Short mmCIF file of C-alpha atoms in Angstrom, two decimals:
data_model
loop_
_atom_site.label_atom_id
_atom_site.label_comp_id
_atom_site.label_asym_id
_atom_site.label_seq_id
_atom_site.Cartn_x
_atom_site.Cartn_y
_atom_site.Cartn_z
CA MET A 1 125.99 97.94 57.40
CA HIS A 2 125.63 101.13 55.53
CA PHE A 3 123.51 103.91 56.97
CA ASP A 4 122.91 106.72 54.53
CA TRP A 5 123.13 109.70 56.87
CA PRO A 6 122.50 112.45 54.29
CA PHE A 7 119.41 110.57 53.11
CA PHE A 8 118.23 110.17 56.72
CA TRP A 9 118.68 113.85 57.56
CA HIS A 10 117.05 114.91 54.34
CA TYR A 11 113.85 112.93 54.95
CA LEU A 12 113.82 113.78 58.64
CA PHE A 13 114.05 117.54 58.19
CA ARG A 14 112.88 118.16 54.62
CA PRO A 15 110.02 115.73 54.15
CA SER A 16 108.18 115.66 50.84
CA SER A 17 104.73 117.20 50.67
CA ALA A 18 103.21 113.71 50.36
CA TYR A 19 104.93 112.80 53.61
CA LEU A 20 103.65 115.93 55.34
CA HIS A 21 100.22 115.10 54.05
CA GLY A 22 100.55 111.70 55.71
CA LEU A 23 101.54 113.37 58.96
CA MET A 24 98.54 115.67 58.69
CA LEU A 25 96.24 112.74 58.05
CA THR A 26 97.58 110.92 61.11
CA LEU A 27 97.02 113.96 63.28
CA VAL A 28 93.60 114.88 61.97
CA MET A 29 92.30 111.33 62.08
CA SER A 30 93.58 110.88 65.62
CA ILE A 31 91.90 114.05 66.81
CA ILE A 32 88.59 113.30 65.10
CA ALA A 33 88.47 109.64 66.18
CA GLN A 34 89.39 110.55 69.75
CA SER A 35 86.75 113.29 69.91
CA VAL A 36 84.00 111.17 68.40
CA GLY A 37 85.05 108.22 70.54
CA THR A 38 84.93 110.34 73.68
CA VAL A 39 81.47 111.73 72.95
CA LEU A 40 80.10 108.29 72.01
CA GLY A 41 81.82 106.85 75.06
CA LEU A 42 80.12 109.44 77.27
CA PHE A 43 76.70 108.43 75.99
CA ALA A 44 77.57 104.76 76.27
CA ALA A 45 78.69 105.31 79.87
CA LEU A 46 75.46 107.14 80.71
CA GLY A 47 73.48 104.38 79.03
CA ARG A 48 75.25 101.70 81.03
CA LEU A 49 74.54 103.59 84.23
CA SER A 50 70.90 104.18 83.38
CA ARG A 51 68.11 102.19 84.95
CA MET A 52 66.98 100.94 81.54
CA LYS A 53 68.13 97.33 81.61
CA PRO A 54 67.91 96.55 77.84
CA LEU A 55 69.94 99.65 76.97
CA GLY A 56 72.62 98.73 79.49
CA LEU A 57 72.76 95.22 78.11
CA LEU A 58 73.06 96.48 74.53
CA ILE A 59 75.96 98.73 75.47
CA ARG A 60 77.69 95.96 77.37
CA GLY A 61 77.44 93.84 74.23
CA TYR A 62 78.95 96.63 72.17
CA ILE A 63 81.83 97.09 74.60
CA TRP A 64 82.35 93.34 74.74
CA ILE A 65 82.72 93.10 70.97
CA PHE A 66 84.90 96.15 70.42
CA ARG A 67 87.26 95.43 73.28
CA GLY A 68 87.33 91.73 72.54
CA THR A 69 88.42 91.83 68.90
CA PRO A 70 91.59 93.32 67.40
CA LEU A 71 91.32 96.86 66.10
CA LEU A 72 92.99 95.72 62.88
CA VAL A 73 90.21 93.17 62.35
CA GLN A 74 87.57 95.84 63.01
CA ILE A 75 89.12 98.19 60.44
CA VAL A 76 89.28 95.55 57.73
CA PHE A 77 85.84 94.26 58.65
CA ILE A 78 84.19 97.66 58.36
CA TYR A 79 85.91 98.63 55.12
CA THR A 80 86.58 95.43 53.24
CA ALA A 81 84.36 92.72 54.71
CA LEU A 82 81.16 94.79 54.69
CA ALA A 83 81.74 95.67 51.05
CA ALA A 84 82.62 92.09 50.12
CA GLY A 85 79.48 90.84 51.83
CA GLY A 86 77.49 93.29 49.77
CA ILE A 87 76.26 95.03 52.93
CA PHE A 88 77.80 98.44 52.70
CA GLN A 89 80.42 100.10 50.58
CA PHE A 90 82.12 103.33 51.62
CA ARG A 91 82.29 105.83 48.79
CA THR A 92 84.07 109.14 48.46
CA ILE A 93 82.11 112.04 49.90
CA SER A 94 82.69 115.45 48.37
CA LEU A 95 82.16 118.51 50.51
CA GLY A 96 83.03 121.37 48.18
CA VAL A 97 86.83 121.63 48.15
CA LEU A 98 87.20 118.75 50.57
CA SER A 99 86.69 115.18 49.46
CA ILE A 100 86.84 112.33 51.94
CA PRO A 101 87.77 108.95 50.46
CA GLY A 102 85.80 105.90 51.54
CA ASN A 103 88.72 104.26 53.28
CA VAL A 104 89.31 107.34 55.42
CA GLN A 105 85.66 107.30 56.46
CA ALA A 106 85.82 103.60 57.29
CA GLY A 107 89.08 104.08 59.19
CA LEU A 108 87.63 106.95 61.19
CA LEU A 109 84.50 104.95 61.95
CA ALA A 110 86.46 101.92 63.15
CA LEU A 111 88.85 104.00 65.26
CA SER A 112 85.96 105.98 66.78
CA LEU A 113 83.82 102.96 67.59
CA ASN A 114 86.78 101.16 69.09
CA GLU A 115 87.79 104.17 71.13
CA ALA A 116 84.21 104.70 72.34
CA ALA A 117 84.22 101.24 73.90
CA TYR A 118 87.32 102.07 75.94
CA MET A 119 86.17 105.60 76.79
CA ALA A 120 82.80 104.28 77.95
CA GLU A 121 84.48 102.26 80.66
CA ILE A 122 86.82 105.11 81.61
CA ILE A 123 83.99 107.65 81.87
CA ARG A 124 81.74 105.22 83.72
CA ALA A 125 84.46 104.65 86.30
CA GLY A 126 84.95 108.42 86.56
CA ILE A 127 81.25 109.04 87.20
CA LEU A 128 81.15 106.29 89.81
CA SER A 129 84.13 107.86 91.56
CA VAL A 130 82.14 110.98 92.38
CA ASP A 131 80.69 110.80 95.90
CA SER A 132 76.99 109.90 95.86
CA GLY A 133 76.35 112.76 98.30
CA GLN A 134 76.91 115.15 95.38
CA THR A 135 73.97 113.64 93.49
CA GLU A 136 71.83 113.75 96.62
CA ALA A 137 72.59 117.41 97.22
CA ALA A 138 71.82 118.21 93.58
CA LYS A 139 68.52 116.33 93.77
CA SER A 140 67.55 118.01 97.03
CA LEU A 141 67.97 121.37 95.29
CA GLY A 142 65.48 120.40 92.64
CA MET A 143 67.95 119.56 89.89
CA THR A 144 66.92 117.05 87.26
CA TYR A 145 69.16 114.15 86.27
CA GLY A 146 70.46 115.95 83.18
CA LEU A 147 71.25 119.16 85.00
CA SER A 148 73.01 117.47 87.89
CA MET A 149 75.04 115.35 85.46
CA ARG A 150 76.10 118.36 83.43
CA ARG A 151 76.78 120.81 86.22
CA ILE A 152 77.73 118.67 89.21
CA ILE A 153 78.78 115.12 88.37
CA LEU A 154 80.62 115.31 85.03
CA PRO A 155 82.84 118.29 85.97
CA GLN A 156 83.94 116.32 89.01
CA ALA A 157 84.28 113.06 87.07
CA ALA A 158 86.61 114.91 84.66
CA ARG A 159 89.47 114.82 87.09
CA PHE A 160 89.31 111.03 87.11
CA VAL A 161 88.82 110.85 83.35
CA ILE A 162 91.46 113.24 82.04
CA PRO A 163 94.60 111.25 82.95
CA PRO A 164 93.44 108.03 81.23
CA LEU A 165 92.01 110.11 78.35
CA GLY A 166 95.51 111.43 77.74
CA ASN A 167 96.86 107.90 77.61
CA GLU A 168 94.12 106.93 75.19
CA PHE A 169 95.10 109.71 72.79
CA ASN A 170 98.72 108.66 73.01
CA GLY A 171 97.55 105.18 71.95
CA MET A 172 95.34 106.66 69.24
CA LEU A 173 98.25 108.48 67.59
CA LYS A 174 99.95 105.12 67.17
CA ASN A 175 96.84 103.08 66.37
CA THR A 176 96.17 105.17 63.29
CA THR A 177 99.02 103.23 61.64
CA LEU A 178 96.58 100.32 61.35
CA VAL A 179 94.43 102.12 58.79
CA SER A 180 97.37 101.85 56.39
CA VAL A 181 96.13 98.32 55.62
CA ILE A 182 93.02 99.71 53.95
CA GLY A 183 95.14 102.12 51.95
CA VAL A 184 94.78 105.33 53.92
CA PRO A 185 97.98 107.26 53.14
CA GLU A 186 98.78 108.26 56.72
CA LEU A 187 102.32 108.51 58.02
CA LEU A 188 103.17 104.81 57.94
CA LEU A 189 101.79 104.15 54.46
CA SER A 190 103.51 107.31 53.18
CA THR A 191 106.74 105.88 54.55
CA GLN A 192 106.17 102.53 52.90
CA GLU A 193 105.44 104.20 49.58
CA LEU A 194 108.66 106.17 49.89
CA ILE A 195 110.51 102.92 50.66
CA SER A 196 109.18 101.21 47.57
CA SER A 197 110.66 103.94 45.41
CA THR A 198 113.97 104.41 47.31
CA PHE A 199 114.58 101.01 48.95
CA ARG A 200 116.06 102.71 52.02
CA VAL A 201 114.11 100.68 54.56
CA PHE A 202 116.25 101.19 57.65
CA GLU A 203 116.67 104.94 57.27
CA LEU A 204 113.00 105.58 56.55
CA TYR A 205 111.75 103.44 59.45
CA CYS A 206 114.10 105.42 61.69
CA VAL A 207 112.54 108.60 60.35
CA VAL A 208 108.95 107.46 60.84
CA ALA A 209 109.70 106.19 64.35
CA LEU A 210 111.14 109.58 65.24
CA TYR A 211 108.05 111.28 63.84
CA TYR A 212 105.77 109.24 66.06
CA LEU A 213 108.05 109.73 69.03
CA THR A 214 107.91 113.48 68.46
CA LEU A 215 104.11 113.41 68.27
CA THR A 216 103.69 111.43 71.47
CA THR A 217 106.30 113.52 73.28
CA LEU A 218 104.59 116.76 72.33
CA TRP A 219 101.29 115.24 73.39
CA GLY A 220 102.84 114.18 76.70
CA PHE A 221 103.64 117.80 77.35
CA VAL A 222 100.07 118.90 76.53
CA GLN A 223 98.72 116.11 78.72
CA TYR A 224 100.86 117.25 81.63
CA GLN A 225 99.45 120.76 81.29
CA LEU A 226 95.90 119.45 81.04
CA GLU A 227 96.26 117.33 84.14
CA ALA A 228 97.79 120.18 86.05
CA LYS A 229 94.82 122.31 85.10
CA TYR A 230 91.84 119.94 85.22
CA GLY A 231 92.97 116.51 86.26
CA LYS A 232 93.84 117.32 89.84
CA ARG A 233 92.78 119.96 92.27
CA SER A 234 95.36 122.32 93.65
CA SER A 235 95.56 120.51 96.98
CA ASP A 236 96.77 117.24 95.56
CA ALA A 237 98.88 118.63 92.73
CA GLY A 238 101.95 117.75 94.77
CA THR A 239 101.40 114.06 94.22
CA ALA A 240 100.78 114.30 90.46
CA PRO A 241 103.51 112.63 88.42
CA GLY A 242 105.93 115.01 86.77
CA PHE A 243 106.52 115.28 83.05
CA GLY A 244 109.54 112.98 83.17
CA GLU A 245 107.68 110.30 85.10
CA ARG A 246 104.77 110.63 82.70
CA LEU A 247 107.02 110.10 79.73
CA PHE A 248 109.27 107.29 80.92
CA GLY A 249 106.98 105.59 83.43
CA SER A 250 107.43 106.17 87.12
CA THR A 251 109.54 103.10 87.99
CA LEU A 252 112.02 103.63 85.23
CA PHE A 253 112.21 107.35 85.89
CA ARG A 254 112.84 106.84 89.58
CA ALA A 255 115.44 104.22 88.80
CA ALA A 256 117.13 106.56 86.36
CA LEU A 257 117.30 109.23 89.04
CA GLY A 258 118.59 106.71 91.56
CA LYS A 259 115.46 106.91 93.68
CA ARG A 260 114.03 103.89 95.39
CA GLY A 261 110.56 102.84 96.44
CA MET B 1 75.23 124.07 126.51
CA SER B 2 72.51 125.54 128.67
CA LEU B 3 69.48 123.38 129.19
CA GLU B 4 67.32 126.30 130.21
CA ALA B 5 64.49 126.60 127.81
CA GLU B 6 64.29 129.93 126.07
CA THR B 7 60.84 131.28 125.51
CA VAL B 8 59.79 129.86 122.18
CA GLN B 9 56.61 130.92 120.54
CA PRO B 10 54.45 127.82 120.49
CA ALA B 11 53.40 127.10 116.95
CA ASP B 12 49.93 128.24 116.19
CA GLN B 13 47.64 125.24 116.21
CA GLN B 14 45.61 126.86 113.47
CA ALA B 15 48.62 127.50 111.22
CA GLU B 16 48.54 125.80 107.86
CA ILE B 17 49.85 122.27 107.64
CA ILE B 18 53.20 122.02 105.84
CA VAL B 19 53.95 118.33 106.26
CA GLN B 20 51.37 115.64 106.61
CA ALA B 21 52.82 112.15 106.66
CA THR B 22 50.36 109.33 107.15
CA ASP B 23 51.25 105.74 107.97
CA ILE B 24 54.61 105.74 106.13
CA ARG B 25 56.00 102.30 105.48
CA LYS B 26 59.42 101.60 104.07
CA SER B 27 61.48 98.48 103.80
CA TYR B 28 64.67 97.26 102.20
CA GLY B 29 63.86 93.74 101.10
CA HIS B 30 62.39 92.02 104.13
CA ASN B 31 63.89 94.54 106.51
CA GLU B 32 61.14 96.94 107.53
CA ILE B 33 62.65 100.32 108.41
CA LEU B 34 59.47 102.35 108.89
CA LYS B 35 56.42 100.61 110.27
CA GLY B 36 53.68 103.16 109.85
CA VAL B 37 54.94 106.59 110.82
CA SER B 38 52.54 109.54 110.92
CA LEU B 39 53.51 113.11 111.60
CA THR B 40 51.98 116.52 111.03
CA VAL B 41 54.08 119.66 110.98
CA ARG B 42 52.51 123.11 110.90
CA ARG B 43 53.96 126.27 109.47
CA GLY B 44 56.67 127.74 111.68
CA GLU B 45 57.00 124.63 113.76
CA VAL B 46 60.36 123.12 114.69
CA VAL B 47 60.18 119.37 115.15
CA VAL B 48 63.23 117.54 116.45
CA VAL B 49 63.33 113.81 115.81
CA ILE B 50 65.39 111.79 118.28
CA GLY B 51 65.96 108.11 118.78
CA PRO B 52 68.66 105.43 118.79
CA SER B 53 70.57 104.58 115.61
CA GLY B 54 68.58 102.24 113.45
CA SER B 55 65.30 103.68 114.65
CA GLY B 56 64.52 104.94 111.14
CA LYS B 57 64.63 108.65 111.91
CA THR B 58 67.04 109.53 109.10
CA THR B 59 65.10 107.36 106.65
CA PHE B 60 61.88 109.07 107.69
CA VAL B 61 63.23 112.55 107.05
CA ARG B 62 64.65 111.43 103.69
CA CYS B 63 61.18 110.23 102.70
CA LEU B 64 59.81 113.74 103.15
CA ASN B 65 61.55 114.97 99.97
CA HIS B 66 61.39 111.60 98.26
CA MET B 67 65.09 110.82 98.57
CA GLU B 68 63.70 107.41 99.56
CA LYS B 69 60.81 105.59 97.97
CA ILE B 70 58.08 104.41 100.29
CA GLN B 71 56.05 101.23 100.15
CA GLY B 72 53.02 102.48 101.99
CA GLY B 73 51.28 105.57 103.29
CA ARG B 74 51.35 109.04 101.83
CA ILE B 75 53.23 112.25 102.35
CA LEU B 76 51.81 115.65 101.62
CA VAL B 77 54.09 118.68 101.68
CA ASN B 78 52.44 122.04 101.14
CA GLY B 79 49.31 120.09 100.30
CA HIS B 80 50.92 118.18 97.42
CA LEU B 81 51.56 114.49 97.34
CA ILE B 82 55.33 113.96 97.37
CA GLY B 83 56.96 111.59 94.91
CA TYR B 84 53.75 109.91 93.85
CA ARG B 85 50.61 110.47 91.86
CA GLU B 86 47.32 108.94 92.68
CA ILE B 87 45.81 107.01 89.80
CA ARG B 88 42.51 105.27 90.55
CA GLY B 89 43.29 105.03 94.23
CA ARG B 90 46.76 103.64 93.69
CA LEU B 91 50.01 105.49 94.20
CA VAL B 92 52.34 105.54 91.22
CA GLU B 93 55.80 107.07 91.38
CA ASP B 94 55.81 110.51 89.82
CA ARG B 95 57.94 111.59 86.89
CA GLU B 96 61.46 112.73 87.69
CA ARG B 97 60.74 116.25 86.50
CA SER B 98 57.80 116.81 88.80
CA ILE B 99 59.63 115.28 91.76
CA ALA B 100 62.46 117.73 91.07
CA ARG B 101 59.93 120.56 90.98
CA GLN B 102 58.54 119.57 94.38
CA ARG B 103 61.99 119.44 95.90
CA ARG B 104 62.60 123.10 95.11
CA GLU B 105 60.47 124.07 98.07
CA ILE B 106 62.09 121.65 100.49
CA GLY B 107 65.60 122.46 101.64
CA MET B 108 67.83 119.70 102.93
CA VAL B 109 70.99 119.76 105.01
CA PHE B 110 73.06 116.60 105.14
CA GLN B 111 75.24 115.04 107.78
CA ARG B 112 78.25 115.17 105.47
CA PHE B 113 77.49 118.67 104.06
CA ASN B 114 77.73 117.51 100.42
CA LEU B 115 78.89 120.87 99.11
CA PHE B 116 79.82 120.80 95.43
CA HIS B 117 83.59 120.41 95.60
CA HIS B 118 84.33 122.11 92.30
CA MET B 119 82.51 125.33 93.18
CA THR B 120 83.22 128.15 95.58
CA ALA B 121 80.91 128.88 98.50
CA ILE B 122 79.02 131.51 96.52
CA GLY B 123 79.03 129.22 93.48
CA ASN B 124 77.41 126.49 95.54
CA ILE B 125 74.76 128.90 96.74
CA ILE B 126 73.76 130.44 93.41
CA GLU B 127 73.91 127.21 91.37
CA ALA B 128 70.35 126.01 91.92
CA PRO B 129 68.65 129.43 91.98
CA VAL B 130 70.27 130.28 88.63
CA ARG B 131 70.04 126.88 86.91
CA VAL B 132 66.82 125.55 88.40
CA LEU B 133 64.76 128.66 89.10
CA GLY B 134 66.24 130.77 86.32
CA ILE B 135 66.96 133.75 88.55
CA PRO B 136 69.39 136.24 86.95
CA GLU B 137 72.89 135.58 88.18
CA ALA B 138 73.48 139.06 89.58
CA GLU B 139 70.33 138.86 91.65
CA ALA B 140 71.15 135.36 92.90
CA ARG B 141 74.66 136.49 93.75
CA ALA B 142 73.41 139.45 95.78
CA PHE B 143 71.03 137.23 97.72
CA GLY B 144 73.80 134.65 98.13
CA HIS B 145 76.12 137.20 99.72
CA GLU B 146 73.32 138.23 102.03
CA LEU B 147 72.83 134.60 103.07
CA LEU B 148 76.56 134.14 103.62
CA LYS B 149 76.48 137.17 105.88
CA ARG B 150 73.58 135.65 107.77
CA VAL B 151 75.52 132.46 108.45
CA GLY B 152 78.57 134.50 109.43
CA LEU B 153 80.72 133.70 106.40
CA ALA B 154 80.64 136.94 104.43
CA ASP B 155 84.41 136.73 103.92
CA LYS B 156 84.39 133.14 102.60
CA ALA B 157 82.38 133.66 99.41
CA ASN B 158 85.26 132.71 97.16
CA SER B 159 86.61 129.81 99.21
CA TYR B 160 86.31 126.27 97.96
CA PRO B 161 84.77 123.69 100.31
CA GLU B 162 88.13 122.04 100.95
CA GLN B 163 89.44 125.35 102.28
CA LEU B 164 86.66 125.54 104.87
CA SER B 165 86.28 123.80 108.22
CA GLY B 166 83.46 121.34 108.74
CA GLY B 167 81.39 123.89 110.62
CA GLN B 168 81.90 126.48 107.90
CA GLN B 169 80.98 123.97 105.19
CA GLN B 170 77.78 123.08 107.00
CA ARG B 171 76.86 126.75 107.33
CA VAL B 172 77.43 127.23 103.59
CA ALA B 173 75.26 124.15 103.00
CA ILE B 174 72.48 125.75 105.04
CA ALA B 175 72.83 128.97 103.05
CA ARG B 176 72.72 126.94 99.83
CA ALA B 177 69.43 125.34 100.86
CA LEU B 178 68.01 128.71 101.93
CA ALA B 179 68.88 130.26 98.59
CA MET B 180 65.95 128.35 97.10
CA LYS B 181 63.62 130.13 99.55
CA PRO B 182 62.20 126.83 100.78
CA ARG B 183 59.03 126.54 102.82
CA LEU B 184 60.40 123.60 104.75
CA MET B 185 63.91 122.72 105.88
CA LEU B 186 65.02 119.17 106.62
CA PHE B 187 68.15 118.56 108.66
CA ASP B 188 69.63 115.08 108.70
CA GLU B 189 71.97 114.95 111.71
CA PRO B 190 73.58 118.23 110.71
CA THR B 191 76.18 118.24 113.49
CA SER B 192 77.05 114.54 113.75
CA ALA B 193 80.06 114.75 111.46
CA LEU B 194 81.46 117.86 113.13
CA ASP B 195 84.26 118.27 115.64
CA PRO B 196 82.79 119.29 119.00
CA GLU B 197 84.08 122.85 118.84
CA MET B 198 82.21 123.46 115.58
CA ILE B 199 78.82 122.18 116.63
CA GLY B 200 77.87 125.40 118.39
CA GLU B 201 78.29 127.65 115.34
CA VAL B 202 76.01 125.43 113.24
CA LEU B 203 73.36 125.15 115.95
CA GLU B 204 73.46 128.93 116.35
CA VAL B 205 72.57 129.38 112.68
CA MET B 206 69.77 126.85 113.02
CA LYS B 207 68.37 128.60 116.09
CA GLU B 208 68.39 131.88 114.23
CA LEU B 209 66.49 130.23 111.42
CA ALA B 210 63.93 128.81 113.84
CA ARG B 211 63.46 132.26 115.39
CA ASP B 212 62.79 133.66 111.93
CA GLY B 213 59.87 131.28 111.68
CA MET B 214 61.24 128.62 109.34
CA THR B 215 59.41 125.30 109.42
CA MET B 216 62.03 122.71 110.32
CA VAL B 217 62.28 118.96 110.80
CA VAL B 218 65.58 118.15 112.46
CA VAL B 219 67.09 114.75 113.15
CA SER B 220 69.56 115.43 115.89
CA HIS B 221 71.20 114.18 119.03
CA GLU B 222 71.66 117.70 120.32
CA MET B 223 69.34 117.64 123.31
CA GLY B 224 70.24 121.17 124.32
CA PHE B 225 69.15 122.38 120.92
CA ALA B 226 65.94 120.35 121.12
CA ARG B 227 65.11 121.75 124.54
CA GLU B 228 65.77 125.29 123.52
CA VAL B 229 64.32 125.43 120.03
CA ALA B 230 61.94 122.55 119.41
CA ASP B 231 58.20 123.05 119.55
CA ARG B 232 57.86 119.33 119.53
CA VAL B 233 60.19 116.41 120.10
CA VAL B 234 59.45 113.15 118.37
CA MET B 235 60.97 110.00 119.77
CA MET B 236 61.43 107.15 117.30
CA ALA B 237 62.40 103.55 117.95
CA ASP B 238 62.22 100.46 115.78
CA GLY B 239 60.63 102.27 112.87
CA GLN B 240 57.83 103.82 114.85
CA ILE B 241 57.09 107.00 116.72
CA VAL B 242 57.12 105.99 120.35
CA GLU B 243 56.00 109.30 121.72
CA GLU B 244 55.93 112.97 120.87
CA GLY B 245 55.32 116.16 122.75
CA PRO B 246 56.79 119.47 123.81
CA PRO B 247 60.43 119.18 124.95
CA GLU B 248 59.60 119.83 128.61
CA GLN B 249 57.35 116.82 128.61
CA ILE B 250 59.66 114.48 126.71
CA PHE B 251 62.78 115.41 128.63
CA VAL B 252 61.32 115.85 132.11
CA ASN B 253 58.52 113.39 132.14
CA PRO B 254 58.82 110.83 129.34
CA ALA B 255 55.88 108.48 129.17
CA HIS B 256 57.60 105.63 127.43
CA ALA B 257 60.29 103.32 128.81
CA ARG B 258 62.21 103.44 125.50
CA THR B 259 62.42 107.21 125.75
CA ARG B 260 63.68 107.08 129.34
CA THR B 261 66.38 104.53 128.47
CA PHE B 262 67.45 106.46 125.42
CA LEU B 263 67.58 109.80 127.21
CA SER B 264 69.49 108.42 130.18
CA LYS B 265 72.11 106.98 127.81
CA ILE B 266 72.39 110.20 125.86
CA LEU B 267 72.52 112.49 128.85
CA SER B 268 75.03 110.34 130.74
CA ALA B 269 77.31 110.36 127.70
CA GLY B 270 76.86 114.10 127.29
CA ARG B 271 76.01 113.39 123.74
CA GLU B 272 75.66 110.21 121.80
CA PRO B 273 79.05 109.32 120.39
CA ALA B 274 79.38 109.82 116.66
CA HIS B 275 78.48 106.75 114.73
CA ARG B 276 78.78 105.60 111.11
#
């Protein structure tokens, strides 16, 4: 085996501008899809909890489909299959200096819709975790449903939602690789393009793996801060998992430190 | 606690009617909880509702601000039909917004306090005045501090509920309800979830409130409180009002066998043991 170390170091630390563009695309798409997915998921969760039966049923159907089919299939379906069926074709949108290619739009849409299905369930569980006495107190003070949701229930649901939300974003950073199949030049596709011109498969996959690992590690640190701030109240901060446990999983981390139980 | 009755101003029989509940019926499925309960409460009156668990007393009080739907009868608070509108002789549940509007004038204190956990004591108190009534925050805050002083917690304004004892939380909850300047206060077993040593401080605040002329409907097992403060004691059993009258009459000379049995159990135990 020959591992070209100088090549490896070069692409790890002095990436081409196309490669950096891929990294940017990965990051931006992850952030947008996660944000849109979270907002849509919030509305879906509220809809499922509402007393309107047909709406709840509709949302359950949506969740059923998007959690029950592979994300890769959803991406290809939305971009390629819809166009092939003559139903809808994504075209480049130009917004002044910024132009958004059709495949990026389709990728974002698929990632967002998929994420919304997962976030809907997470947020619904978070809302249900808030003691019903809180709603009663809010009602007794003359608050409407919307006001009590916004001011009383959702802020308290946040501490149940933020830890899994962090995990979802970690997954999102990696799931964006799937949009490479519809030609979005994110990090993975940029790597593959580089491979086709250099043929250094092993080195470049090592580089891209390290890039993703760096992204998720940095995110893990942000997540830890977020959870310390919002996820848990001060009184139970002592039981929150530390950064190391977060990163390596609690069992492994304890084992590594020689702890048992 | 002393059982000597303090001199309480008997409520003026001509005072305006605050609560008028007529023939309230409520059931869960086939289980009938309230079987035609009628009660009138006049301004400034303190009515204490007693009765064994399962008698429907908590459900009844919760109907008064439409926390529970009813299947029959009607409830007027301050002259307005609560929770329902009358359309061609039939009662139809009101819109959420107008129910919310009606609840502004009816304060409620819960057994389990239900303070907003993510807000400080003062935050809890000013939340509804600012967000619901639109009172400027500075004004609400000033009134809130005044209320905290009244319930003896002037120094706890910036404490979160979890940093307060049960008795302190319940006093903040009372202040929170008072911040809306309600015309009627409902208390649903306000001391049942408290450790014995904290019951007194909450009852003291409630007595003070009664002395200030607040109209109150209180579900409670605190017979000492009822004797001292109530204008009227209402005894409920099996979803009905068995008897009602001034505390001297109910406690000294109950007319109904159910009342005698209930009172003898309560008084022999000192207080009914906490349930739920």
